[in-house]
Each structure stands twice: as C-alpha cells, then as structure tokens.
Amino acid sequence: MEKLIALLIAAPLLGAAVLLLGGRRLDRVGHWIGTLLSTASFVFGLVLFTDLLGRNAEHRTLIQHLWTWIPVEGFQADVTFRLDQLSMTFVLLITGVGSLIHLYSVGYMEHDERRRRFFGYLNLFLAAMLLLVLADNYLLLYVGWEGVGLASYLLIGFWQHKPSAATAAKKAFLVNRVGDMGLSIAIMLMFTTFGSFAFGPVFGHVDGASQGKLTAIGLMLLLAACGKSAQVPLQSWLGDAMEGPTPVSALIHAATMVTAGVYLIVRSAAVFDAAPDAQLAVTVVGAVTLLFGAIVGCAKDDIKKALAGSTMSQIGYMVLAAGLGPIGYVFAIMHLVTHGFFKAGLFLGAGSVMHGMNDEVDMRRYGGLRKYMPVTFVTFGLGYLAIIGFPGLSGFFSKDKIIEAAFAKGGTEGWILGGAALVGAAITAFYMTRVMLMTFFGEERWKNQATRSPEAPSAEPAAEHRGETAEPHPHESPKVMTIPMIVLAVGSVFGGGFFSIGDRFLYWLEPVTGHSEGHSPVSAGEVTAATMVCLVIGVAVAWAQYGRKPVPAVAPRGSLLTRAARRDLLQDDFNHVVLVRGGEHLTRSLVYLDHTLVDGVVNGTAAGFGGLSGRLRRLQNGFARSYAVSMFGGAALLVAATLLMRAV
C-alpha cells in the first residue's frame, strides 16, 4: 500500500508535464486532462485513507523510501515520504478541494486562450503542495515549499499583460523569499544541532538540545510560516495576489498554500513544545493577524480583497491555536479543514458573481443579485453562515474550539488571547454580513452602469473574451461551476459537526499532534454564549449600516481607521518607509563608508608607500658623484664619532 504514496504526487506532476510541454495540440482537451489527473490523485488518497482507517492508531504511519538523494559522508538526504494522520488530512483536502476547483475552472476559464497552460500550473501546484505535506524530512519539505512558491508566482501573474498582475506576482515572490530564508536557516540549525534534518532524529533528540538553539529554530520556522500563510509582518502580498484568476484565489489563498505555514508549525510540534518563547511568539503573531485581517476586510469594496482579508484573519485563528501547544494543535487543523470548505466556496461564489457581472469586482456596483443567481446566493450564503460561526455549521464547531482553547491557556495570557479571538469573531460577523448585503440584497446598483470601475484594479480580463463591456445582465453560472460550489457548501454545513461527533477528529489526529484539555476559567457553554453575542452584534451593526441604508456609489471618506484599513492598515507604507527607504539609506551609508573608510585606508596606505618609495628612490639616482659624496659624508661622520668617543 505504501507504493501508492508516490502516485499521489506523480499524477498531478504528470499532468503538469504533459500540459506544459504538449503544445497547442492539447488545447481542446488539456483542461480535462488536468482535471482527470487531479481527481486520480484524490482517488489514490481515498484508497490510502481507507487503508489507514483499517489499522490501529499506532500503525497508521506509512513510510515509502524511493532513493537516496544526496549520499555524502556525514550528510545524507533521502527522498522518503511519510503518510500519517496529519499528512493524510492534508492530502484529502488538497486533492479533494483542488479537484473541485479544477472542475470549476473548466467553465470559468472557458474563453481564455491559455487555458491549457493554466491547468498545467494548477497541476504543478498540487504536486508541489503534496510533496510539501508528504515529505519525511525538512530538506525535501523545502523542495515542495519552493515549488509551491513557484507555482503561486505563475498563477498570480497568469494574466501578466496586466501590470497590476505582474507586480502582484513579483510582490508575492519577494515577500515569500523572506520567509523562505527562515526555513533554510532553520534547516541549517537543525543539521548543526541534531546532525540530521529528518523528522525522526530531530523530534527524537529535542530534549538534548539547548534552549537557545530550539528557540532560534522555532523562530525561524515561524518566520517561514508568516511568509507562506500571510501572517504579520509578512502579510502584505495576500491582498494583491487577488490579481490572479478567481480559481487561483480559491485554491491557493483559501485551502492550500496559505495553510502550509500552519502545517509547518503543527508538524514541528516537538520543537515548539520544547521552546516556550518561540511558542509564545506564534500565539502573538496569530492573535495580531486575526484582528489585523478582520479590520482590513471591513473596509474593502473589492469582493475578492474583502475575502482576502478574511483569509488572513482565519489563518490567524489557526496560527493562534497552533501556538497554544497540545491544547490547540487539533483545533488548528480542524479549523483549517472547515475553512478549506467554506472559504473555497466563498471564493468560487465570488467568481460566479463576477462571471455574471462582466467581471466587476466592486461590491458598490452589485446589489439585489439573489434573484438572478439563486444557486450562487444559497451556496455563498451557507459559506457566509459557516465563517461567522452560525450554530450547527462547520465554523461554529471549529472556531469555537479555538476560542475555548485560548481561554484554557490560563492566566492573563489566556484572557488576552481569548478576548482577541472573541473580538475577531464580532468583526468577522460584521464584514461578512457587509459582503452579503452589498452583493445579494438592496437595490440593483449595477443598472444603467457599464462595468469595470476604475476603482477596481483587480477586475479580471475574461469579460473581454466574452465581449461583455456594456451594462451587465446577471445570470447563473453553468453547472460545471455550480456543482463544485454545491459540494463545498455541503462541506461548509456538515463538516464541523461530522468531525465533532464523538470527538472523532480529535482522536484521529491525537497520535500525531498530542492533545491536552488545559484548565479553562470559563466553560464551553459560556464561550458559546459569548461568541453568539459577538455574532449578533456584528450582524446587527452591519445590517444597520448596509441593510437599512442605501449603499452610496462612492465610499464615503470615513474615519481615520477606515482610511487606514482601505490602505491595508498602511502595511505597504510601513514596508516602503522601513524596508525600501531604510534599505536605500543603509545602502548609501555602506557606499559612503566604503568610499571614505575602506577605500581611504586602502588608497591611503598605497599612497603612503608610494610617497616613501619615491623619496627613497632619490638615494639611488645612478650618479657616481652622488655616491662618492655619500661615502665621504659617511666616512666623515664615522671619524667624527670615533674621535668624540675617545675624547670622552
């Protein structure tokens, strides 16, 4: 059965090779080849999952060694795969949601001339992501990590003829390189500390390492996670990444790539459990980011960027839970899976709205679309209820567990983290209700207007291929797009409840992640009551502002916080002032020091020796009379000195 593990990666990798190298002869069928091979990987995953279910918990780790990659004395890297409960969860999420997004893309990218290439990039992304979660050592994980970065760069900048898309792809690539440096340094530290970077030796010898080394490794792993999962301070790329086609947003920025950081932290649980300072840093980053992303999402009129802020915030919840240690590891992954369902569904719903609205993204030009797009309205609405934590839906079970775990941390830290999570829940209810009301309710603001507003830079160019440039005529998307939306909506409704029955998800992951109940100062019922109050407050405020009042065509100036949130809380301004200008000043200072100090010392030394040699050279002028005078003078001095000594 272990031999099937490699096929999980081989199927989409084969699809990428065929589609990217096969040429235009595959244009007519390339999208179906990509979808078929993605689905084949999902089927292999189901077969392996069934096999794991038939084993005892302690025997649910399958290892497949393919070959020795780098056989050097004292340094050996193997291409070895590990399939356990944690990686199996990611395999099913990546291939399952990924296959649905492939199917959706068949309709969404129907009129794009480069559709075959797009599906090749999607397959490449799946293969890299599967390699990341199946690797049995950090160096092989790093290969998948970089492969995901490459594929995301290609997909975000797929419409590279748009300057905004090309810039967004470069921005995502560069910001992620900062995080990747953290992972590479962590791997080097592991090798110098443990003599290996394989999971087994590293986790098995954590107790023998110094606290300083473990803290350094943990902080570098956290830096890597911040880059991939768009967490503070490396979150600036996510909003701009919405320039890619909407299926890319659903796949990369909802269900897979942005969750890679959470996987890295949970997989490295042994390191973080032994490094409390690094673990505390993880919780702080998660708490700050869940509030940061939620506030940004409140001020965006671009429907995709509003959902991008939401993604940032929800990943913040997962990182917060992962930083809580054994109290929260399971719930971080549980929320990751449920989020994969409802956020992918929300992004696909946004794409369906754009498909019917000539690719308009400005929600101020929407309104009243529920009667024109009933399937999109229902599926998007179920995803909305799931993400705000409506009782009985998936988000209610997973996010409430994270809030409970935050309080269970105990002490002042527990109250602060739990309070931040509750505030985030209220803001989530507000901005998602705002999206729902502005899109599907109210007056039909799109009438008598041409689409493609100048304020919406991420408007997608697919409308040009469909010849849609005049007033939109909203309509439901084709079945090839609505079927994946319906499947994801089912997961959004029932996923959390299914996982919670008998704590089955907890018992599934506990052998890998461990679990501890903690000592919460508040009961589960009190947490649920508090989250419901936050939900009602958020919905009520959004209804008062956007449901009872007409939505203006142009956003009002707003408060200082609102204006800052529209600019992503000045994250790009901060990066420009601190990093770009700071880097310029640092470079100029180094150049000045180089010219004045380094070059001054070198050139001054050379000039000194040159001057000395020039003066010494005068003593060797080649004239006999000069030498005779020198000899006579020397002899005179010698005689004078001798006479003086005798006289004394």
XYZ file of C-alpha atoms in Angstrom, residues 66-406:
341
model
C 12.308 5.979 -3.062
C 16.027 6.728 -3.268
C 18.915 8.439 -1.539
C 19.034 11.940 -2.921
C 22.382 13.230 -1.552
C 24.704 10.412 -0.359
C 27.622 12.253 1.258
C 29.561 11.162 4.324
C 28.064 12.919 7.314
C 25.250 14.388 5.205
C 22.520 12.258 3.700
C 19.220 13.390 2.230
C 16.602 10.837 1.217
C 13.554 11.105 -0.983
C 11.246 9.491 1.569
C 7.544 10.051 2.072
C 5.611 9.886 5.350
C 1.868 9.334 5.355
C 0.271 9.621 8.776
C -2.946 11.107 10.145
C -1.744 14.684 9.736
C -0.445 14.383 6.179
C -3.462 12.250 5.202
C -5.778 15.070 6.290
C -3.915 17.498 4.050
C -3.817 15.053 1.146
C -7.605 14.727 1.118
C -8.088 18.480 1.469
C -5.577 19.372 -1.251
C -6.738 16.806 -3.794
C -10.457 16.972 -2.944
C -10.880 20.745 -2.963
C -8.260 21.009 -5.695
C -10.221 18.690 -7.995
C -13.413 20.686 -7.427
C -11.576 23.889 -8.307
C -10.186 22.219 -11.440
C -13.737 21.357 -12.476
C -14.946 24.891 -11.721
C -12.085 26.310 -13.787
C -13.261 24.394 -16.851
C -16.185 26.796 -17.053
C -14.561 29.868 -15.568
C -11.566 29.849 -17.938
C -13.555 28.633 -20.949
C -12.743 31.625 -23.149
C -9.135 32.089 -22.104
C -6.670 31.364 -24.898
C -4.102 29.987 -22.444
C -6.432 27.656 -20.554
C -4.199 24.604 -21.129
C -1.247 26.386 -19.538
C -3.448 27.464 -16.624
C -4.378 23.863 -15.869
C -0.733 22.859 -16.174
C 0.130 25.399 -13.487
C -2.724 24.118 -11.296
C -1.397 20.565 -11.587
C 2.123 21.749 -10.816
C 0.837 23.494 -7.709
C -0.959 20.369 -6.477
C 2.156 18.229 -6.992
C 4.343 20.701 -5.063
C 1.839 21.028 -2.230
C 1.531 17.255 -1.907
C 5.325 16.926 -1.813
C 5.402 19.509 0.975
C 2.980 17.641 3.236
C 4.264 14.128 2.434
C 7.990 14.778 2.898
C 9.690 12.872 5.718
C 12.458 15.427 6.191
C 12.750 19.181 6.184
C 15.014 19.378 3.138
C 12.511 17.516 0.948
C 9.749 19.615 2.503
C 11.754 22.667 1.422
C 11.675 21.446 -2.186
C 7.881 21.292 -2.075
C 7.830 24.625 -0.241
C 9.742 26.308 -3.071
C 7.685 24.503 -5.692
C 4.525 25.951 -4.171
C 6.141 29.394 -4.278
C 6.986 28.994 -7.968
C 3.506 27.756 -8.901
C 1.826 30.557 -6.947
C 4.023 33.106 -8.745
C 2.978 31.677 -12.117
C -0.722 31.587 -11.198
C -0.947 35.002 -9.530
C 0.722 36.564 -12.561
C -1.127 34.402 -15.083
C -2.550 37.496 -16.788
C 0.885 39.092 -16.903
C -0.184 41.532 -19.625
C -1.818 43.433 -16.763
C 0.872 45.461 -14.970
C -1.003 45.031 -11.683
C -0.931 41.219 -12.030
C 2.766 41.138 -12.908
C 3.538 43.409 -9.947
C 1.413 41.298 -7.579
C 3.227 38.119 -8.648
C 6.626 39.707 -8.048
C 5.492 41.043 -4.690
C 4.267 37.626 -3.556
C 7.506 36.040 -4.766
C 9.771 38.519 -2.965
C 7.859 38.591 0.322
C 7.817 34.802 0.416
C 11.569 34.729 -0.148
C 11.972 36.459 3.215
C 10.032 33.658 4.878
C 11.928 31.041 2.898
C 15.186 32.345 4.344
C 13.751 31.498 7.757
C 13.078 27.909 6.730
C 16.521 27.477 5.177
C 18.234 28.837 8.318
C 16.082 26.554 10.489
C 17.190 23.519 8.446
C 20.845 24.517 8.823
C 20.418 24.932 12.573
C 18.759 21.514 12.780
C 21.657 19.858 10.985
C 24.296 21.521 13.170
C 22.291 20.723 16.323
C 20.982 17.211 15.639
C 23.194 16.046 12.780
C 20.082 15.476 10.680
C 17.040 17.235 9.251
C 14.785 14.166 9.078
C 11.684 14.296 11.265
C 12.550 11.230 13.355
C 16.049 12.243 14.525
C 15.082 15.885 15.024
C 11.964 15.218 17.095
C 13.608 12.336 18.963
C 16.569 14.420 20.179
C 14.826 17.673 21.039
C 15.309 17.077 24.767
C 19.081 17.068 24.355
C 19.304 20.445 22.611
C 19.898 23.762 24.332
C 17.002 26.132 24.915
C 18.664 28.847 22.837
C 19.069 26.590 19.796
C 15.467 25.376 19.993
C 14.153 28.930 20.329
C 16.168 30.022 17.306
C 14.875 27.087 15.239
C 11.290 27.792 16.352
C 11.507 31.484 15.476
C 12.951 30.713 12.035
C 10.143 28.206 11.395
C 7.657 30.872 12.475
C 9.205 33.345 10.032
C 8.753 30.791 7.250
C 5.130 30.243 8.291
C 4.478 34.002 8.300
C 5.594 34.227 4.674
C 3.518 31.359 3.289
C 0.456 31.954 5.488
C 0.416 35.756 5.134
C 0.820 36.485 8.821
C 2.139 39.679 10.383
C 4.683 41.018 9.439
C 4.804 39.237 6.032
C 1.124 39.611 5.140
C 1.349 42.389 2.548
C 1.295 40.111 -0.515
C -2.059 38.411 0.021
C -4.421 41.233 -0.962
C -2.534 41.992 -4.165
C -2.480 38.286 -5.014
C -6.181 38.606 -5.852
C -4.994 39.805 -9.277
C -4.819 36.154 -10.283
C -7.870 34.334 -11.704
C -10.505 33.661 -9.047
C -9.978 29.844 -9.022
C -6.385 30.616 -8.003
C -7.694 32.577 -5.031
C -9.884 29.635 -4.057
C -7.113 27.052 -4.363
C -4.013 28.867 -3.162
C -5.398 31.523 -0.844
C -8.158 29.552 0.850
C -7.498 25.826 1.053
C -3.844 25.031 0.412
C -0.827 27.346 0.121
C -1.728 29.752 2.917
C -2.252 26.783 5.226
C 1.281 25.478 4.626
C 2.588 27.607 7.479
C 0.060 26.093 9.868
C 1.133 22.611 8.736
C 4.798 23.502 9.321
C 4.125 24.652 12.895
C 1.956 21.672 13.805
C 4.352 19.202 12.167
C 7.173 20.777 14.216
C 5.173 20.489 17.444
C 8.041 18.770 19.292
C 10.311 21.755 18.629
C 7.768 24.357 19.724
C 6.715 22.397 22.810
C 10.346 22.475 23.940
C 10.768 26.189 23.114
C 8.124 28.152 25.086
C 9.425 31.539 23.939
C 9.011 30.584 20.279
C 5.589 29.132 21.066
C 4.544 32.405 22.702
C 5.682 34.276 19.587
C 3.407 32.033 17.497
C 0.354 32.909 19.620
C 1.139 36.628 19.469
C 1.500 36.543 15.680
C -1.795 34.642 15.343
C -3.725 36.962 17.677
C -2.417 40.121 15.998
C -3.075 38.802 12.495
C -6.639 37.629 13.169
C -7.520 41.182 14.225
C -5.400 42.802 11.511
C -7.011 40.826 8.688
C -10.521 41.294 10.059
C -10.142 45.071 10.237
C -8.774 45.201 6.684
C -11.694 43.095 5.436
C -14.183 45.616 6.836
C -13.051 48.410 4.510
C -12.633 46.649 1.152
C -15.164 47.215 -1.643
C -13.424 44.700 -3.923
C -15.205 41.423 -3.104
C -12.069 39.325 -3.566
C -9.927 41.595 -1.404
C -12.566 41.546 1.326
C -12.325 37.750 1.275
C -8.521 38.002 1.242
C -8.645 39.970 4.498
C -10.945 37.285 5.838
C -8.448 34.573 4.847
C -5.656 36.398 6.635
C -7.820 36.615 9.751
C -8.946 32.977 9.705
C -5.386 31.735 9.222
C -4.574 33.909 12.229
C -7.032 31.827 14.257
C -5.240 28.666 13.135
C -1.796 30.036 13.986
C -3.103 31.170 17.375
C -4.397 27.667 18.064
C -1.124 26.094 16.886
C 0.774 28.361 19.268
C -1.271 27.088 22.209
C 0.533 23.757 22.005
C -1.220 20.437 22.721
C -4.314 22.384 23.779
C -4.834 23.732 20.276
C -2.987 21.663 17.643
C -6.009 19.534 16.765
C -8.365 22.512 16.597
C -5.948 24.457 14.384
C -6.102 21.633 11.815
C -9.843 21.190 12.277
C -10.463 24.867 11.518
C -8.032 24.597 8.609
C -10.146 21.842 7.042
C -13.515 23.514 7.630
C -12.060 26.794 6.380
C -10.952 24.978 3.236
C -14.603 24.157 2.549
C -16.320 27.450 3.277
C -13.607 29.843 2.106
C -13.059 27.979 -1.175
C -16.833 28.049 -1.611
C -16.915 31.787 -0.914
C -14.197 32.500 -3.446
C -15.890 30.348 -6.074
C -19.134 32.157 -5.273
C -17.378 35.478 -5.776
C -16.091 34.194 -9.107
C -19.627 33.178 -10.078
C -20.865 36.678 -9.257
C -18.085 38.183 -11.346
C -18.874 35.750 -14.164
C -22.438 37.077 -14.274
C -21.418 40.712 -13.810
C -18.870 41.134 -16.610
C -16.062 40.524 -14.089
C -16.934 43.543 -11.989
C -15.398 43.244 -8.514
C -16.668 46.436 -6.861
C -19.477 45.460 -4.476
C -20.855 49.002 -4.665
C -21.907 48.087 -8.217
C -23.728 44.940 -7.128
C -26.974 44.642 -5.184
C -30.108 42.512 -5.481
C -28.323 39.607 -7.182
C -30.036 36.873 -5.152
C -32.953 36.606 -7.567
C -30.684 36.414 -10.615
C -28.220 33.906 -9.176
C -30.170 31.641 -6.808
C -27.606 28.807 -6.628
C -24.737 31.215 -6.087
C -26.765 33.056 -3.458
C -27.576 29.898 -1.484
C -24.090 28.380 -1.645
C -22.386 31.692 -0.869
C -24.888 32.268 1.930
C -24.097 28.911 3.520
C -20.382 29.702 3.364
C -21.143 33.062 4.965
C -23.068 31.440 7.819
C -20.260 28.927 8.314
C -17.492 31.510 8.554
C -19.327 33.727 11.042
C -19.903 30.697 13.283
C -23.664 30.262 12.910
C -24.799 27.432 15.237
C -24.671 23.998 13.638
C -22.457 24.910 10.689
C -18.805 23.950 10.369
C -17.254 27.227 11.502
C -19.293 27.121 14.699
C -17.611 23.894 15.800
C -14.036 24.652 14.747
C -13.696 28.341 15.642
C -15.449 27.977 18.998
C -12.987 25.225 19.907
C -10.094 27.603 19.197
C -11.652 30.277 21.412
C -12.129 27.707 24.185
C -8.508 26.588 23.809
C -7.337 30.213 24.023
